PDB file of C-alpha atoms and ligand atoms in Angstrom:
ATOM      1  CA  MET A   1     -27.118 -84.995  64.228  1.00 75.00           C
ATOM      2  CA  THR A   2     -30.253 -84.118  62.274  1.00 95.00           C
ATOM      3  CA  VAL A   3     -28.480 -81.066  60.845  1.00 97.00           C
ATOM      4  CA  ALA A   4     -25.614 -83.284  59.684  1.00 97.00           C
ATOM      5  CA  ARG A   5     -28.058 -85.723  58.077  1.00 98.00           C
ATOM      6  CA  ALA A   6     -29.866 -82.859  56.310  1.00 98.00           C
ATOM      7  CA  ALA A   7     -26.522 -81.539  55.051  1.00 98.00           C
ATOM      8  CA  GLU A   8     -25.582 -84.974  53.746  1.00 98.00           C
ATOM      9  CA  LEU A   9     -28.845 -85.296  51.804  1.00 98.00           C
ATOM     10  CA  ILE A  10     -28.537 -81.804  50.321  1.00 98.00           C
ATOM     11  CA  ARG A  11     -24.846 -82.282  49.492  1.00 97.00           C
ATOM     12  CA  ASN A  12     -25.792 -85.219  47.280  1.00 97.00           C
ATOM     13  CA  ALA A  13     -28.813 -83.486  45.716  1.00 97.00           C
ATOM     14  CA  ARG A  14     -28.800 -82.927  41.975  1.00 97.00           C
ATOM     15  CA  ARG A  15     -32.330 -81.545  41.602  1.00 98.00           C
ATOM     16  CA  GLY A  16     -33.142 -80.130  45.042  1.00 98.00           C
ATOM     17  CA  LEU A  17     -36.197 -77.931  45.433  1.00 98.00           C
ATOM     18  CA  ALA A  18     -36.939 -75.657  48.374  1.00 98.00           C
ATOM     19  CA  LEU A  19     -40.402 -74.584  49.480  1.00 99.00           C
ATOM     20  CA  THR A  20     -40.459 -71.656  51.867  1.00 98.00           C
ATOM     21  CA  GLY A  21     -43.132 -70.000  53.944  1.00 98.00           C
ATOM     22  CA  ALA A  22     -43.509 -67.067  56.286  1.00 98.00           C
ATOM     23  CA  GLY A  23     -41.164 -68.601  58.886  1.00 98.00           C
ATOM     24  CA  VAL A  24     -38.106 -67.986  56.705  1.00 98.00           C
ATOM     25  CA  SER A  25     -38.771 -64.238  56.895  1.00 98.00           C
ATOM     26  CA  ALA A  26     -39.642 -64.180  60.618  1.00 98.00           C
ATOM     27  CA  GLU A  27     -36.048 -63.365  61.550  1.00 98.00           C
ATOM     28  CA  SER A  28     -36.208 -60.420  59.118  1.00 98.00           C
ATOM     29  CA  GLY A  29     -38.929 -59.010  61.369  1.00 97.00           C
ATOM     30  CA  ILE A  30     -41.985 -59.970  59.282  1.00 97.00           C
ATOM     31  CA  PRO A  31     -44.563 -61.741  61.468  1.00 95.00           C
ATOM     32  CA  THR A  32     -45.809 -65.159  60.351  1.00 96.00           C
ATOM     33  CA  PHE A  33     -49.494 -65.961  59.776  1.00 95.00           C
ATOM     34  CA  ARG A  34     -49.812 -68.960  62.079  1.00 93.00           C
ATOM     35  CA  GLY A  35     -47.829 -70.127  65.064  1.00 85.00           C
ATOM     36  CA  GLU A  36     -46.754 -67.947  67.949  1.00 82.00           C
ATOM     37  CA  GLY A  37     -47.620 -64.274  67.377  1.00 85.00           C
ATOM     38  CA  GLY A  38     -49.020 -65.037  63.908  1.00 91.00           C
ATOM     39  CA  LEU A  39     -51.202 -62.534  62.029  1.00 92.00           C
ATOM     40  CA  TRP A  40     -54.132 -64.976  61.955  1.00 92.00           C
ATOM     41  CA  THR A  41     -54.122 -65.166  65.743  1.00 92.00           C
ATOM     42  CA  GLN A  42     -55.186 -61.480  65.593  1.00 90.00           C
ATOM     43  CA  TYR A  43     -57.322 -61.385  62.453  1.00 91.00           C
ATOM     44  CA  ASP A  44     -59.705 -63.653  60.564  1.00 91.00           C
ATOM     45  CA  PRO A  45     -57.916 -64.466  57.271  1.00 89.00           C
ATOM     46  CA  VAL A  46     -61.210 -64.543  55.362  1.00 89.00           C
ATOM     47  CA  LYS A  47     -61.976 -60.974  56.437  1.00 87.00           C
ATOM     48  CA  VAL A  48     -58.591 -59.473  55.600  1.00 87.00           C
ATOM     49  CA  ALA A  49     -57.142 -61.682  52.888  1.00 91.00           C
ATOM     50  CA  SER A  50     -60.003 -62.887  50.720  1.00 95.00           C
ATOM     51  CA  ILE A  51     -60.966 -61.395  47.373  1.00 96.00           C
ATOM     52  CA  GLU A  52     -64.603 -61.299  48.434  1.00 96.00           C
ATOM     53  CA  TYR A  53     -63.915 -59.044  51.402  1.00 95.00           C
ATOM     54  CA  PHE A  54     -61.382 -56.959  49.458  1.00 96.00           C
ATOM     55  CA  MET A  55     -63.990 -56.167  46.791  1.00 96.00           C
ATOM     56  CA  ALA A  56     -66.557 -55.332  49.470  1.00 96.00           C
ATOM     57  CA  ASP A  57     -64.220 -52.950  51.344  1.00 95.00           C
ATOM     58  CA  PRO A  58     -60.624 -52.411  50.175  1.00 96.00           C
ATOM     59  CA  SER A  59     -59.914 -50.171  53.169  1.00 94.00           C
ATOM     60  CA  ALA A  60     -60.418 -53.103  55.583  1.00 91.00           C
ATOM     61  CA  TYR A  61     -57.624 -54.915  53.705  1.00 93.00           C
ATOM     62  CA  TRP A  62     -55.349 -51.883  53.581  1.00 95.00           C
ATOM     63  CA  LYS A  63     -55.765 -51.040  57.267  1.00 92.00           C
ATOM     64  CA  VAL A  64     -54.128 -54.383  58.119  1.00 90.00           C
ATOM     65  CA  SER A  65     -51.788 -54.326  55.157  1.00 91.00           C
ATOM     66  CA  LYS A  66     -50.543 -50.853  56.032  1.00 93.00           C
ATOM     67  CA  ASP A  67     -48.385 -52.059  58.922  1.00 91.00           C
ATOM     68  CA  ARG A  68     -47.413 -55.378  57.385  1.00 92.00           C
ATOM     69  CA  GLY A  69     -46.494 -53.693  54.085  1.00 95.00           C
ATOM     70  CA  ARG A  70     -44.350 -51.079  55.813  1.00 95.00           C
ATOM     71  CA  VAL A  71     -42.481 -53.776  57.743  1.00 96.00           C
ATOM     72  CA  ALA A  72     -42.033 -55.989  54.659  1.00 97.00           C
ATOM     73  CA  LEU A  73     -40.745 -53.149  52.471  1.00 97.00           C
ATOM     74  CA  ALA A  74     -38.192 -52.171  55.120  1.00 97.00           C
ATOM     75  CA  ALA A  75     -37.022 -55.753  55.758  1.00 98.00           C
ATOM     76  CA  SER A  76     -33.687 -57.223  54.669  1.00 98.00           C
ATOM     77  CA  PRO A  77     -32.783 -60.853  54.004  1.00 98.00           C
ATOM     78  CA  ASN A  78     -31.583 -62.860  56.999  1.00 99.00           C
ATOM     79  CA  PRO A  79     -28.962 -65.642  57.127  1.00 98.00           C
ATOM     80  CA  GLY A  80     -31.665 -68.225  56.241  1.00 98.00           C
ATOM     81  CA  HIS A  81     -32.423 -66.514  52.911  1.00 98.00           C
ATOM     82  CA  ARG A  82     -28.704 -66.168  52.220  1.00 98.00           C
ATOM     83  CA  ALA A  83     -28.026 -69.843  52.939  1.00 98.00           C
ATOM     84  CA  LEU A  84     -30.723 -70.838  50.421  1.00 98.00           C
ATOM     85  CA  ALA A  85     -29.124 -68.547  47.826  1.00 98.00           C
ATOM     86  CA  ALA A  86     -25.754 -70.208  48.532  1.00 98.00           C
ATOM     87  CA  LEU A  87     -27.286 -73.680  48.093  1.00 98.00           C
ATOM     88  CA  GLU A  88     -28.661 -72.606  44.708  1.00 98.00           C
ATOM     89  CA  ALA A  89     -25.300 -71.104  43.698  1.00 97.00           C
ATOM     90  CA  SER A  90     -23.497 -74.341  44.573  1.00 96.00           C
ATOM     91  CA  GLY A  91     -25.913 -76.346  42.406  1.00 96.00           C
ATOM     92  CA  ARG A  92     -27.738 -78.207  45.194  1.00 97.00           C
ATOM     93  CA  LEU A  93     -31.064 -76.402  44.741  1.00 98.00           C
ATOM     94  CA  VAL A  94     -32.572 -75.729  41.326  1.00 98.00           C
ATOM     95  CA  ALA A  95     -35.160 -73.285  42.667  1.00 98.00           C
ATOM     96  CA  VAL A  96     -36.942 -71.822  45.654  1.00 98.00           C
ATOM     97  CA  ALA A  97     -40.721 -71.984  45.441  1.00 98.00           C
ATOM     98  CA  THR A  98     -42.073 -69.544  47.998  1.00 98.00           C
ATOM     99  CA  GLN A  99     -45.421 -68.667  49.507  1.00 98.00           C
ATOM    100  CA  ASN A 100     -43.877 -65.359  50.567  1.00 98.00           C
ATOM    101  CA  THR A 101     -44.560 -62.142  48.710  1.00 98.00           C
ATOM    102  CA  ASP A 102     -41.799 -60.077  50.324  1.00 98.00           C
ATOM    103  CA  GLY A 103     -39.125 -60.447  47.625  1.00 98.00           C
ATOM    104  CA  LEU A 104     -36.408 -61.269  50.179  1.00 98.00           C
ATOM    105  CA  HIS A 105     -35.216 -64.413  48.373  1.00 98.00           C
ATOM    106  CA  GLN A 106     -34.443 -62.332  45.291  1.00 98.00           C
ATOM    107  CA  ASP A 107     -32.754 -59.681  47.470  1.00 98.00           C
ATOM    108  CA  SER A 108     -30.521 -62.343  49.011  1.00 98.00           C
ATOM    109  CA  GLY A 109     -29.280 -63.540  45.601  1.00 98.00           C
ATOM    110  CA  SER A 110     -31.559 -66.498  44.793  1.00 98.00           C
ATOM    111  CA  HIS A 111     -32.088 -66.421  41.012  1.00 98.00           C
ATOM    112  CA  ASN A 112     -34.748 -69.028  40.369  1.00 98.00           C
ATOM    113  CA  VAL A 113     -37.537 -67.914  42.695  1.00 98.00           C
ATOM    114  CA  ILE A 114     -41.069 -69.135  42.005  1.00 98.00           C
ATOM    115  CA  GLU A 115     -43.559 -66.810  43.694  1.00 98.00           C
ATOM    116  CA  LEU A 116     -46.567 -69.069  44.282  1.00 98.00           C
ATOM    117  CA  HIS A 117     -48.602 -66.324  45.968  1.00 97.00           C
ATOM    118  CA  GLY A 118     -47.414 -63.431  43.786  1.00 97.00           C
ATOM    119  CA  SER A 119     -45.454 -60.343  44.771  1.00 98.00           C
ATOM    120  CA  GLY A 120     -46.360 -57.737  47.347  1.00 97.00           C
ATOM    121  CA  ARG A 121     -44.015 -55.164  45.848  1.00 98.00           C
ATOM    122  CA  THR A 122     -46.373 -54.147  43.049  1.00 98.00           C
ATOM    123  CA  VAL A 123     -49.929 -52.882  43.227  1.00 98.00           C
ATOM    124  CA  MET A 124     -52.455 -53.156  40.410  1.00 98.00           C
ATOM    125  CA  CYS A 125     -55.687 -51.267  39.774  1.00 98.00           C
ATOM    126  CA  LEU A 126     -58.407 -53.839  39.196  1.00 97.00           C
ATOM    127  CA  ASP A 127     -60.407 -51.250  37.212  1.00 98.00           C
ATOM    128  CA  CYS A 128     -57.869 -50.030  34.640  1.00 98.00           C
ATOM    129  CA  GLY A 129     -54.916 -52.420  35.065  1.00 98.00           C
ATOM    130  CA  ASN A 130     -52.425 -49.657  35.944  1.00 98.00           C
ATOM    131  CA  ARG A 131     -49.485 -50.880  38.036  1.00 98.00           C
ATOM    132  CA  GLU A 132     -47.571 -48.940  40.657  1.00 97.00           C
ATOM    133  CA  ALA A 133     -44.720 -49.730  43.011  1.00 98.00           C
ATOM    134  CA  ARG A 134     -46.070 -50.813  46.422  1.00 97.00           C
ATOM    135  CA  SER A 135     -43.713 -48.312  48.070  1.00 97.00           C
ATOM    136  CA  GLU A 136     -45.510 -45.426  46.329  1.00 97.00           C
ATOM    137  CA  VAL A 137     -48.961 -46.606  47.390  1.00 97.00           C
ATOM    138  CA  GLN A 138     -47.677 -47.357  50.871  1.00 96.00           C
ATOM    139  CA  ALA A 139     -46.355 -43.790  51.203  1.00 95.00           C
ATOM    140  CA  ARG A 140     -49.805 -42.247  50.755  1.00 95.00           C
ATOM    141  CA  LEU A 141     -51.801 -44.551  53.043  1.00 96.00           C
ATOM    142  CA  ASP A 142     -51.658 -42.042  55.917  1.00 94.00           C
ATOM    143  CA  VAL A 143     -53.617 -39.510  53.884  1.00 95.00           C
ATOM    144  CA  GLU A 144     -55.591 -41.790  51.546  1.00 96.00           C
ATOM    145  CA  MET A 145     -57.587 -44.781  52.775  1.00 96.00           C
ATOM    146  CA  PRO A 146     -58.311 -46.765  50.723  1.00 96.00           C
ATOM    147  CA  PRO A 147     -55.602 -45.690  48.257  1.00 98.00           C
ATOM    148  CA  ARG A 148     -56.815 -44.613  44.818  1.00 98.00           C
ATOM    149  CA  CYS A 149     -55.434 -45.365  41.386  1.00 98.00           C
ATOM    150  CA  THR A 150     -53.313 -42.447  40.140  1.00 97.00           C
ATOM    151  CA  LEU A 151     -54.596 -43.057  36.603  1.00 97.00           C
ATOM    152  CA  CYS A 152     -58.358 -43.663  36.892  1.00 98.00           C
ATOM    153  CA  GLY A 153     -59.120 -42.802  40.530  1.00 97.00           C
ATOM    154  CA  GLY A 154     -60.531 -46.306  41.210  1.00 97.00           C
ATOM    155  CA  ILE A 155     -60.484 -47.694  44.746  1.00 97.00           C
ATOM    156  CA  PHE A 156     -59.711 -51.317  43.897  1.00 98.00           C
ATOM    157  CA  LEU A 157     -55.934 -51.051  44.141  1.00 97.00           C
ATOM    158  CA  LYS A 158     -54.667 -54.510  45.066  1.00 97.00           C
ATOM    159  CA  PRO A 159     -51.133 -55.744  45.678  1.00 97.00           C
ATOM    160  CA  THR A 160     -50.272 -58.396  43.080  1.00 97.00           C
ATOM    161  CA  VAL A 161     -50.581 -61.131  45.694  1.00 97.00           C
ATOM    162  CA  VAL A 162     -52.915 -64.124  45.727  1.00 96.00           C
ATOM    163  CA  LEU A 163     -55.870 -63.585  48.035  1.00 96.00           C
ATOM    164  CA  PHE A 164     -58.012 -66.433  49.348  1.00 94.00           C
ATOM    165  CA  GLY A 165     -60.660 -67.288  46.771  1.00 94.00           C
ATOM    166  CA  VAL A 166     -58.410 -66.711  43.742  1.00 93.00           C
ATOM    167  CA  PRO A 167     -56.427 -69.424  41.940  1.00 91.00           C
ATOM    168  CA  LEU A 168     -52.645 -69.348  42.062  1.00 93.00           C
ATOM    169  CA  PRO A 169     -50.753 -67.988  39.024  1.00 94.00           C
ATOM    170  CA  GLN A 170     -50.774 -70.982  36.662  1.00 96.00           C
ATOM    171  CA  PRO A 171     -47.218 -70.639  35.236  1.00 96.00           C
ATOM    172  CA  ALA A 172     -45.776 -70.518  38.767  1.00 98.00           C
ATOM    173  CA  ILE A 173     -47.657 -73.500  40.131  1.00 97.00           C
ATOM    174  CA  GLN A 174     -47.034 -75.563  36.995  1.00 98.00           C
ATOM    175  CA  GLN A 175     -43.308 -74.844  37.098  1.00 98.00           C
ATOM    176  CA  ALA A 176     -43.166 -75.709  40.804  1.00 98.00           C
ATOM    177  CA  PHE A 177     -45.133 -78.945  40.317  1.00 98.00           C
ATOM    178  CA  ALA A 178     -42.798 -79.972  37.462  1.00 98.00           C
ATOM    179  CA  LEU A 179     -39.695 -79.321  39.597  1.00 98.00           C
ATOM    180  CA  ALA A 180     -41.258 -81.244  42.511  1.00 98.00           C
ATOM    181  CA  ARG A 181     -41.824 -84.254  40.250  1.00 98.00           C
ATOM    182  CA  GLU A 182     -38.128 -84.161  39.242  1.00 98.00           C
ATOM    183  CA  ALA A 183     -36.720 -83.348  42.687  1.00 98.00           C
ATOM    184  CA  ASP A 184     -34.422 -85.727  44.530  1.00 98.00           C
ATOM    185  CA  VAL A 185     -34.536 -83.624  47.709  1.00 98.00           C
ATOM    186  CA  MET A 186     -37.398 -81.428  48.856  1.00 98.00           C
ATOM    187  CA  LEU A 187     -36.424 -78.898  51.528  1.00 98.00           C
ATOM    188  CA  VAL A 188     -39.368 -77.220  53.263  1.00 99.00           C
ATOM    189  CA  VAL A 189     -38.508 -74.208  55.408  1.00 98.00           C
ATOM    190  CA  GLY A 190     -40.706 -72.096  57.675  1.00 98.00           C
ATOM    191  CA  SER A 191     -44.113 -73.237  56.476  1.00 98.00           C
ATOM    192  CA  SER A 192     -46.987 -74.612  58.527  1.00 97.00           C
ATOM    193  CA  LEU A 193     -47.824 -76.709  55.419  1.00 98.00           C
ATOM    194  CA  VAL A 194     -51.545 -76.285  55.817  1.00 96.00           C
ATOM    195  CA  VAL A 195     -52.252 -74.096  52.770  1.00 95.00           C
ATOM    196  CA  TYR A 196     -52.783 -75.823  49.428  1.00 95.00           C
ATOM    197  CA  PRO A 197     -51.815 -76.138  46.644  1.00 95.00           C
ATOM    198  CA  ALA A 198     -48.361 -75.088  47.956  1.00 97.00           C
ATOM    199  CA  ALA A 199     -48.471 -77.981  50.441  1.00 98.00           C
ATOM    200  CA  ASP A 200     -48.998 -80.362  47.507  1.00 98.00           C
ATOM    201  CA  LEU A 201     -45.344 -79.815  46.517  1.00 98.00           C
ATOM    202  CA  PRO A 202     -43.807 -82.054  49.214  1.00 98.00           C
ATOM    203  CA  LEU A 203     -46.463 -84.685  48.500  1.00 98.00           C
ATOM    204  CA  ILE A 204     -45.661 -84.672  44.775  1.00 98.00           C
ATOM    205  CA  ALA A 205     -41.925 -84.815  45.479  1.00 98.00           C
ATOM    206  CA  LEU A 206     -42.343 -87.697  47.948  1.00 98.00           C
ATOM    207  CA  ARG A 207     -44.472 -89.622  45.457  1.00 98.00           C
ATOM    208  CA  SER A 208     -41.672 -89.185  42.898  1.00 97.00           C
ATOM    209  CA  GLY A 209     -39.120 -90.623  45.304  1.00 98.00           C
ATOM    210  CA  ALA A 210     -37.582 -87.466  46.797  1.00 98.00           C
ATOM    211  CA  GLN A 211     -36.272 -87.275  50.354  1.00 98.00           C
ATOM    212  CA  LEU A 212     -38.134 -84.712  52.429  1.00 98.00           C
ATOM    213  CA  ILE A 213     -36.382 -82.364  54.856  1.00 98.00           C
ATOM    214  CA  VAL A 214     -38.459 -80.071  57.080  1.00 98.00           C
ATOM    215  CA  VAL A 215     -36.873 -77.114  58.882  1.00 98.00           C
ATOM    216  CA  ASN A 216     -39.456 -75.377  61.041  1.00 98.00           C
ATOM    217  CA  ALA A 217     -39.855 -73.801  64.462  1.00 96.00           C
ATOM    218  CA  GLU A 218     -42.899 -75.973  65.245  1.00 95.00           C
ATOM    219  CA  PRO A 219     -44.123 -79.427  64.198  1.00 97.00           C
ATOM    220  CA  THR A 220     -45.895 -79.689  60.826  1.00 97.00           C
ATOM    221  CA  PRO A 221     -48.392 -82.252  59.492  1.00 98.00           C
ATOM    222  CA  PHE A 222     -45.665 -83.559  57.144  1.00 98.00           C
ATOM    223  CA  ASP A 223     -43.056 -84.349  59.809  1.00 98.00           C
ATOM    224  CA  GLU A 224     -43.845 -88.052  59.899  1.00 98.00           C
ATOM    225  CA  LEU A 225     -43.269 -88.303  56.135  1.00 98.00           C
ATOM    226  CA  ALA A 226     -39.889 -86.566  56.312  1.00 98.00           C
ATOM    227  CA  THR A 227     -36.485 -88.235  56.279  1.00 98.00           C
ATOM    228  CA  VAL A 228     -35.173 -85.430  58.479  1.00 98.00           C
ATOM    229  CA  VAL A 229     -36.995 -82.889  60.644  1.00 98.00           C
ATOM    230  CA  VAL A 230     -34.970 -80.062  62.135  1.00 98.00           C
ATOM    231  CA  GLN A 231     -36.953 -78.105  64.656  1.00 98.00           C
ATOM    232  CA  GLY A 232     -35.450 -74.641  64.982  1.00 97.00           C
ATOM    233  CA  LYS A 233     -35.040 -71.205  63.460  1.00 98.00           C
ATOM    234  CA  SER A 234     -34.230 -71.193  59.772  1.00 98.00           C
ATOM    235  CA  GLY A 235     -31.816 -68.272  60.206  1.00 98.00           C
ATOM    236  CA  GLU A 236     -29.725 -70.512  62.446  1.00 98.00           C
ATOM    237  CA  VAL A 237     -30.318 -73.990  61.007  1.00 98.00           C
ATOM    238  CA  LEU A 238     -29.833 -73.222  57.291  1.00 98.00           C
ATOM    239  CA  PRO A 239     -26.442 -71.499  57.683  1.00 98.00           C
ATOM    240  CA  GLU A 240     -25.285 -74.513  59.738  1.00 98.00           C
ATOM    241  CA  ILE A 241     -26.390 -76.856  56.948  1.00 98.00           C
ATOM    242  CA  ALA A 242     -24.767 -74.670  54.257  1.00 97.00           C
ATOM    243  CA  ALA A 243     -21.520 -74.488  56.267  1.00 97.00           C
ATOM    244  CA  LEU A 244     -21.355 -78.289  56.600  1.00 96.00           C
ATOM    245  CA  ILE A 245     -21.839 -78.646  52.833  1.00 96.00           C
ATOM    246  CA  GLY A 246     -19.289 -75.971  51.926  1.00 87.00           C
ATOM    247  CA  GLY A 247     -18.977 -74.462  48.423  1.00 67.00           C
TER     248      GLY A 247
HETATM  249  P1  OAD B   1     -47.497 -69.817  58.403  1.00 90.01           P
HETATM  250  O1  OAD B   1     -47.525 -68.547  59.166  1.00 90.01           O
HETATM  251  O2  OAD B   1     -48.742 -70.592  58.277  1.00 90.01           O
HETATM  252  O3  OAD B   1     -46.408 -70.799  59.029  1.00 90.01           O
HETATM  253  C1  OAD B   1     -45.133 -70.302  59.370  1.00 90.01           C
HETATM  254  C2  OAD B   1     -44.393 -71.427  60.071  1.00 90.01           C
HETATM  255  O4  OAD B   1     -43.078 -70.956  60.301  1.00 90.01           O
HETATM  256  C3  OAD B   1     -44.988 -71.814  61.432  1.00 90.01           C
HETATM  257  O5  OAD B   1     -45.149 -73.222  61.490  1.00 90.01           O
HETATM  258  C4  OAD B   1     -43.944 -71.334  62.427  1.00 90.01           C
HETATM  259  O6  OAD B   1     -43.820 -72.217  63.531  1.00 90.01           O
HETATM  260  C5  OAD B   1     -42.699 -71.352  61.601  1.00 90.01           C
HETATM  261  N1  OAD B   1     -41.650 -70.400  62.023  1.00 90.01           N
HETATM  262  C6  OAD B   1     -41.766 -69.247  62.696  1.00 90.01           C
HETATM  263  N2  OAD B   1     -40.580 -68.655  62.849  1.00 90.01           N
HETATM  264  C7  OAD B   1     -39.673 -69.458  62.266  1.00 90.01           C
HETATM  265  C8  OAD B   1     -38.262 -69.398  62.076  1.00 90.01           C
HETATM  266  N3  OAD B   1     -37.527 -68.365  62.516  1.00 90.01           N
HETATM  267  N4  OAD B   1     -37.665 -70.414  61.417  1.00 90.01           N
HETATM  268  C9  OAD B   1     -38.378 -71.475  60.965  1.00 90.01           C
HETATM  269  N5  OAD B   1     -39.713 -71.583  61.123  1.00 90.01           N
HETATM  270  C10 OAD B   1     -40.356 -70.590  61.738  1.00 90.01           C
HETATM  271  O7  OAD B   1     -46.877 -69.440  56.970  1.00 90.01           O
HETATM  272  P2  OAD B   1     -47.060 -70.172  55.581  1.00 90.01           P
HETATM  273  O8  OAD B   1     -46.991 -71.644  55.722  1.00 90.01           O
HETATM  274  O9  OAD B   1     -46.150 -69.487  54.657  1.00 90.01           O
HETATM  275  O10 OAD B   1     -51.505 -67.055  52.247  1.00 90.01           O
HETATM  276  O11 OAD B   1     -48.552 -69.760  55.236  1.00 90.01           O
HETATM  277  C11 OAD B   1     -49.093 -70.125  54.017  1.00 90.01           C
HETATM  278  C12 OAD B   1     -50.061 -69.093  53.556  1.00 90.01           C
HETATM  279  O12 OAD B   1     -51.058 -68.863  54.555  1.00 90.01           O
HETATM  280  C13 OAD B   1     -49.481 -67.711  53.348  1.00 90.01           C
HETATM  281  O13 OAD B   1     -48.818 -67.590  52.130  1.00 90.01           O
HETATM  282  C14 OAD B   1     -50.686 -66.837  53.426  1.00 90.01           C
HETATM  283  C15 OAD B   1     -51.286 -67.431  54.667  1.00 90.01           C
HETATM  284  O14 OAD B   1     -52.634 -67.228  54.865  1.00 90.01           O
HETATM  285  C16 OAD B   1     -52.303 -66.093  51.782  1.00 90.01           C
HETATM  286  O15 OAD B   1     -52.418 -65.016  52.335  1.00 90.01           O
HETATM  287  C17 OAD B   1     -53.038 -66.470  50.536  1.00 90.01           C
END
């Protein structure tokens, strides 16, 4: 029933916007941060994902990132990513704003992807600005910890992701805020909705009159503001919604 209601809202959307979080990639084998089995149940986010700690000891970051990076680079899109790409192709969604840095939305065929927290597929040297593919840095982590810049030898090689303590990329957040203000439907998928400013997007959309749909495995703080809440796995729920809508 809730799936049917979500499909009805999205079918009629003209300016739908999706916001995705780690949950959408869980079924691709990439662990989430919060919730059952989340990365932050094992590690303190400040110690492994803040710029302050990265600058103090890049190897502490890379020791955790080594496994996560390997898994993310090997991952493929799941049916949830593909359903979102289909909803964009059929004109129901104008964009996917994502907190994920894994690139799986692009791999699944979504064209307008706004990476709020950057991309984990590129690494940049904070000393000389040289960029390298993450896969190349990843490949030498077994013999080099922390990895060094191939150009200047510096040790501050950082994936082009947003760490805690650094502002979000301005063009991305501004574009996402503008689309949220214009949205008629806001579809949030696989996010705990506790990290801002990404979690401002549903608030902005609601204030502008959009209907909010939340698809998540666990309750979120925004559920009571939503028109429809579908509790479940995005890789199952989103294809059901897309199938009900059709082409
Ligand atoms: P979280 O890990 O905080 O939340 C993921 C949500 O997805 C949880 O509420 C899970 O219950 C839910 N979930 C798990 N599996 C799911 C599935 N198969 N289908 C649907 N939902 C599922 O991830 P985000 O909200 O993306 O930031 O986290 C936001 C930010 O916090 C991340 O971008 C990262 C993190 O710290 C930085 O590192 C800066």
